[in-house]
Amino acid sequence: MGGVPRSVAELLRFANAWVEERIDLSGARELIRHKVVPVHRHTIWYYFGGMTLFLFIIQVMTGILLLLYYRPSAEEAFESVQFIVTEVEFGWLIRSIHSWSANLLVATMMIHLFSVYFTQAYRKPRELTWVSGMCLFGIFLFFGFSGYLLPWNELAYFATKVGTDVAGQVPLVGHLIARILRGGEDVTGATLSRFYGFHVAILPLLTTAILGLHLFLVQKQGMSVPPEIERSGRPIRTMPFVPHFLLRDLVGWLSALAVLGALAAYFPWELGVKADPFAPAPAGIRPEWYFMYMFQTLKYIPAKIGPIDGELVGVLGFGVGGLFLLLVPFLDRKTARGEKSPLFFWIGVGIVTYILVLSLLGYVAPGGK
Amino acid sequence: MQTAASSRRGFVNILMGGGFTAMAAWMLYPVVRFLIPPKSGEPTIASVTVPWKPAELKSNSGRIFKFGSQPGILVKTPAGELRAFAATCTHLNCTVQYREEKQDIWCACHNGIYDLNGKNVSGPPPRPLETYKVNVKAEQVIVSKGA
Amino acid sequence: MRGSRRVLVPALVMGALLLAGGRAEAQKLPEGNSCIECHRGIGDPRVTPPAEKFPQDIHLAKGILCQDCHGGDPTNFDPQGAMNRAKGFIGKPRHQAIPQLCGRCHSDAAYMKRFNPTIRVDQVQEYFSSVHGKRLRAGDQKVATCISCHDVHKIRAIKDQQAWTYPVKVVETCGRCHGDAKYMQGYKIATDVVDKYKQSVHYEALTKKGDLSAPTCNVCHGNHGATPPGVDSVANVCGTCHSLTAEFFNQSPHKKAFAAMGLVPCVTCHNNHDVMKPNDTLVGTDEKAVCVNCHDPASAGYQKAAAIRASLDELRGAVQRAAAILDRAEHAGMEVSQPKFELRGATDALLKTRATVHQFDPAPIRKLSEEGVQIAGKAYEKGVKAMDDLRFRHRGLWVSVGIILVALAGLVLKIREIDQRGG
């Protein structure tokens, strides 16, 4: 052992040697050293997975801080959030970052999902990565849905009522699902406790497992290159993950941090009015933007289509859509064979357009309540 | 001897390293402050300790106190029982008051009258006043919302 | 004529069930009743209206049919037999006879209690004490009777929102005559009262704010005993709801002074039908104020008016200032519900001072105003602090962004460097 480390670099070298003497990390080191990222026209999309991960880490950290003060009961939830935002030092900052980052996370996750879709990165051998990713997508939507209720304000309360109503439309098991979600027949304090349990325990546990799998697969299999670039036959340039890609990742992450700070300072997240289950529903209930397209679609479907309830048709439609996306690696035969797959391309375009248009309509359409 | 390239590299390293360190410290500060509990220990709105001692309250009297962001009225009935209600009139939200001479709770705005159970007995109010629980502990009177 | 009791019981049951919702829904007309069948079936617009309107009538719901008021024989489908004077048929009653006709049942306590034990039975008696009743007895054919206000053949329950007597509709009902200048020609009363009332704050409270306790014509003038309140009793009428204000006024020097000068309390400053939302400008010494109508500049009253106005202005200004800054802070996203709550104390004080104005004594008003100004001041300071916190946040943000930019700059340069190195 040398003497006392005299600089940061020396300190790091000392720590490194200490660990190496005890744990053989050479395998991990090699993996990191040799990990490369393909460089081509579509490299920019590679950043979105990492960005989603970064935002998730922000959520975990801010979430943990918030749960030191938050109280998950109908009597105290709203007041505890008010307390955080008014009395706790920088509580306003932590809370607004948590709320904004949730939205940014879903946005980057959707970009990540569709960029993977359109570059067909789901094809063999990455089918499992895609499936685990779709599971994560569902998990994060549920993170958003459950978290939205926690401040127990008017808009959240009624949005949860509507949302769990829709879930209850699933044929056969719908009522059971709604009861399990709500912790009873209606949205009450029991729902709040339950959503809290989902939000801070069950979903994080599931995420750890599935995200772990997802990341492991990505490390093991490397980054997928879009088929047309593979087919072109040209040699594919690469850049080392460490430090080239990672530094670029950091640029994105730091920028996201700056954006979150600006949002928290200039557009702090609203507290709203405490939920009163006996008051009539206020005008303008709507879900968060990432559910808006479904909400708006249900508004446009007529009350009955033939003998079937309109809402049921809508829910089944979403189910079919979700199932399609989940199974796309197995359905897209052409891509599996190495051929161009225009059908799936256009289906993808259709889905994106549908989501964009319906979301927009949700905000601007008249009579929208 | 340092070449131009290596001095530039050194500068970049310092810039990056310095930037990150500054960022880390800048971000650690709010987190640490957040963790230190504020003076007003906890959200007080589920229950409130009124600013009067039990002995100070006379029979047949009522006082307004703050219950979170709403007014509350603490009443000591002629028989000596302590009761508390939300002091927001259920008609058009004026703040009610206790009337000694009538031994009732009264809203000055439109002559709404509540009895000492908070029940709306006369005038425009459509609903009774919300009732709170009153607990007396040693020298403190604590009002809380029923579960 | 208390007819057809064999119809009464089942009809009562039917009626009770139908009225369970509290509204006179359109009901099925009974079969086999010649009055209804003929008047409905004839097709002559001169006689069909009663049968067409009757399904909405509360009397039908209670099992009371045409013959119970008009007499005659509903089992006889021959017009001569049905509308037979011998069977008590009275046809269309004379204007003068209407109150008695309705009163046959509605003044009979024993009869009415069968339908509603708490219903009043003195309406006809009251009516004849009213101006309408007195004029009717004197032979006036234009004056209101029961059916003028309650409609006829389509009389709705009191609680029915479409009833002519439902609070929101009362002004329309009275206004049918009292708002019609041509109709009221020859009577020496104002016909602009309806228009005036519709401008008032009471009408706004009734129609826009849905406050059914807000006064309309009958609340001040009486229903069946409709009489304009006399000079002495106007204050009592207003004081029924504005009790505190009336009490203040009665303790003030103005009570005796007004009585001596023959001035009507309340109305002199606030009008009677077009009672507008009062403004602080009503008090004081400038041109819009009512005080200068009596008090000349040399008088003590003039000084007091000025002092009172000054207190009001100070308090109002303090409250507005505090509310403005708290609103600004709230808009910018700061959490200011606590100071807003505390400001309520000042707003309450403002409400109280405006009531206390009616004591016409600057001292209590100044005291209330000062208390309110203090509270508003504290709330204002909290608003200032909130805005300061906001500035702190913004400055903190720019420092953060600055630091991040430094780190970013370092990153970007590093990236360029390693790219160039061919890494």
PDB file of N, CA, C and O in Angstrom, chain C residues 38 62 65 81 90 105 129 142 153 160 210 244 259 263 299 316-317 326 374 405:
ATOM      1  N   CYS C  38    -115.413  15.025 -23.874  1.00  0.00           N
ATOM      2  CA  CYS C  38    -115.944  15.965 -24.851  1.00  0.00           C
ATOM      3  C   CYS C  38    -114.994  17.118 -25.087  1.00  0.00           C
ATOM      4  O   CYS C  38    -114.646  17.448 -26.217  1.00  0.00           O
ATOM      5  N   LYS C  62    -104.625  14.661  -7.258  1.00  0.00           N
ATOM      6  CA  LYS C  62    -105.291  14.339  -5.989  1.00  0.00           C
ATOM      7  C   LYS C  62    -106.672  13.757  -6.203  1.00  0.00           C
ATOM      8  O   LYS C  62    -107.391  13.526  -5.238  1.00  0.00           O
ATOM      9  N   LEU C  65    -111.623  16.351  -9.948  1.00  0.00           N
ATOM     10  CA  LEU C  65    -111.854  16.485 -11.384  1.00  0.00           C
ATOM     11  C   LEU C  65    -112.783  17.668 -11.694  1.00  0.00           C
ATOM     12  O   LEU C  65    -113.210  18.383 -10.783  1.00  0.00           O
ATOM     13  N   GLY C  81    -127.404  17.111 -20.529  1.00  0.00           N
ATOM     14  CA  GLY C  81    -127.429  16.375 -19.264  1.00  0.00           C
ATOM     15  C   GLY C  81    -126.185  16.621 -18.440  1.00  0.00           C
ATOM     16  O   GLY C  81    -126.236  16.749 -17.220  1.00  0.00           O
ATOM     17  N   ILE C  90    -121.938  25.166 -12.955  1.00  0.00           N
ATOM     18  CA  ILE C  90    -121.823  26.618 -12.888  1.00  0.00           C
ATOM     19  C   ILE C  90    -121.103  27.199 -14.092  1.00  0.00           C
ATOM     20  O   ILE C  90    -120.942  28.401 -14.228  1.00  0.00           O
ATOM     21  N   CYS C 105    -113.175  24.669  -0.978  1.00  0.00           N
ATOM     22  CA  CYS C 105    -112.324  23.608  -0.444  1.00  0.00           C
ATOM     23  C   CYS C 105    -111.163  24.191   0.353  1.00  0.00           C
ATOM     24  O   CYS C 105    -110.868  23.746   1.457  1.00  0.00           O
ATOM     25  N   SER C 129    -108.338  40.803   2.572  1.00  0.00           N
ATOM     26  CA  SER C 129    -107.729  41.920   3.296  1.00  0.00           C
ATOM     27  C   SER C 129    -106.762  42.677   2.394  1.00  0.00           C
ATOM     28  O   SER C 129    -106.274  43.749   2.725  1.00  0.00           O
ATOM     29  N   LYS C 142    -110.555  43.811 -13.385  1.00  0.00           N
ATOM     30  CA  LYS C 142    -109.205  43.578 -13.898  1.00  0.00           C
ATOM     31  C   LYS C 142    -108.251  43.065 -12.830  1.00  0.00           C
ATOM     32  O   LYS C 142    -107.156  42.640 -13.133  1.00  0.00           O
ATOM     33  N   HIS C 153    -106.591  25.256 -14.375  1.00  0.00           N
ATOM     34  CA  HIS C 153    -106.585  23.971 -15.071  1.00  0.00           C
ATOM     35  C   HIS C 153    -105.190  23.362 -15.186  1.00  0.00           C
ATOM     36  O   HIS C 153    -105.043  22.217 -15.584  1.00  0.00           O
ATOM     37  N   ASP C 160     -93.240  22.788  -7.261  1.00  0.00           N
ATOM     38  CA  ASP C 160     -92.933  22.542  -8.664  1.00  0.00           C
ATOM     39  C   ASP C 160     -92.212  23.749  -9.247  1.00  0.00           C
ATOM     40  O   ASP C 160     -92.695  24.877  -9.165  1.00  0.00           O
ATOM     41  N   GLY C 210     -79.146  31.472  -7.551  1.00  0.00           N
ATOM     42  CA  GLY C 210     -79.971  30.362  -7.101  1.00  0.00           C
ATOM     43  C   GLY C 210     -80.332  30.418  -5.633  1.00  0.00           C
ATOM     44  O   GLY C 210     -80.627  29.391  -5.018  1.00  0.00           O
ATOM     45  N   LEU C 244     -79.482  42.680  11.293  1.00  0.00           N
ATOM     46  CA  LEU C 244     -78.421  43.414  11.979  1.00  0.00           C
ATOM     47  C   LEU C 244     -78.428  44.873  11.553  1.00  0.00           C
ATOM     48  O   LEU C 244     -78.345  45.792  12.377  1.00  0.00           O
ATOM     49  N   ALA C 259     -88.118  59.722  10.644  1.00  0.00           N
ATOM     50  CA  ALA C 259     -89.545  59.740  10.992  1.00  0.00           C
ATOM     51  C   ALA C 259     -90.055  61.171  10.989  1.00  0.00           C
ATOM     52  O   ALA C 259     -91.124  61.471  10.454  1.00  0.00           O
ATOM     53  N   LEU C 263     -89.307  60.573   5.964  1.00  0.00           N
ATOM     54  CA  LEU C 263     -88.507  59.785   5.022  1.00  0.00           C
ATOM     55  C   LEU C 263     -88.643  58.307   5.349  1.00  0.00           C
ATOM     56  O   LEU C 263     -88.683  57.931   6.514  1.00  0.00           O
ATOM     57  N   SER C 299     -72.446  70.971   8.251  1.00  0.00           N
ATOM     58  CA  SER C 299     -73.064  70.193   9.331  1.00  0.00           C
ATOM     59  C   SER C 299     -72.135  69.143   9.901  1.00  0.00           C
ATOM     60  O   SER C 299     -71.167  68.724   9.270  1.00  0.00           O
ATOM     61  N   ARG C 316     -61.004  48.877   2.640  1.00  0.00           N
ATOM     62  CA  ARG C 316     -61.202  48.235   1.346  1.00  0.00           C
ATOM     63  C   ARG C 316     -59.901  48.201   0.572  1.00  0.00           C
ATOM     64  O   ARG C 316     -59.534  47.209  -0.051  1.00  0.00           O
ATOM     65  N   GLY C 317     -59.186  49.324   0.629  1.00  0.00           N
ATOM     66  CA  GLY C 317     -57.904  49.391  -0.075  1.00  0.00           C
ATOM     67  C   GLY C 317     -56.930  48.358   0.437  1.00  0.00           C
ATOM     68  O   GLY C 317     -56.265  47.667  -0.331  1.00  0.00           O
ATOM     69  N   LEU C 326     -51.682  38.353  -3.140  1.00  0.00           N
ATOM     70  CA  LEU C 326     -51.838  36.918  -2.902  1.00  0.00           C
ATOM     71  C   LEU C 326     -52.290  36.217  -4.178  1.00  0.00           C
ATOM     72  O   LEU C 326     -51.853  35.111  -4.488  1.00  0.00           O
ATOM     73  N   GLN C 374     -55.187  45.897   9.987  1.00  0.00           N
ATOM     74  CA  GLN C 374     -54.051  45.147  10.543  1.00  0.00           C
ATOM     75  C   GLN C 374     -53.953  43.748   9.966  1.00  0.00           C
ATOM     76  O   GLN C 374     -52.891  43.280   9.572  1.00  0.00           O
ATOM     77  N   LEU C 405     -24.824  24.358 -17.136  1.00  0.00           N
ATOM     78  CA  LEU C 405     -24.214  24.752 -18.403  1.00  0.00           C
ATOM     79  C   LEU C 405     -22.700  24.606 -18.345  1.00  0.00           C
ATOM     80  O   LEU C 405     -22.065  24.196 -19.325  1.00  0.00           O
TER      81      LEU C 405
END
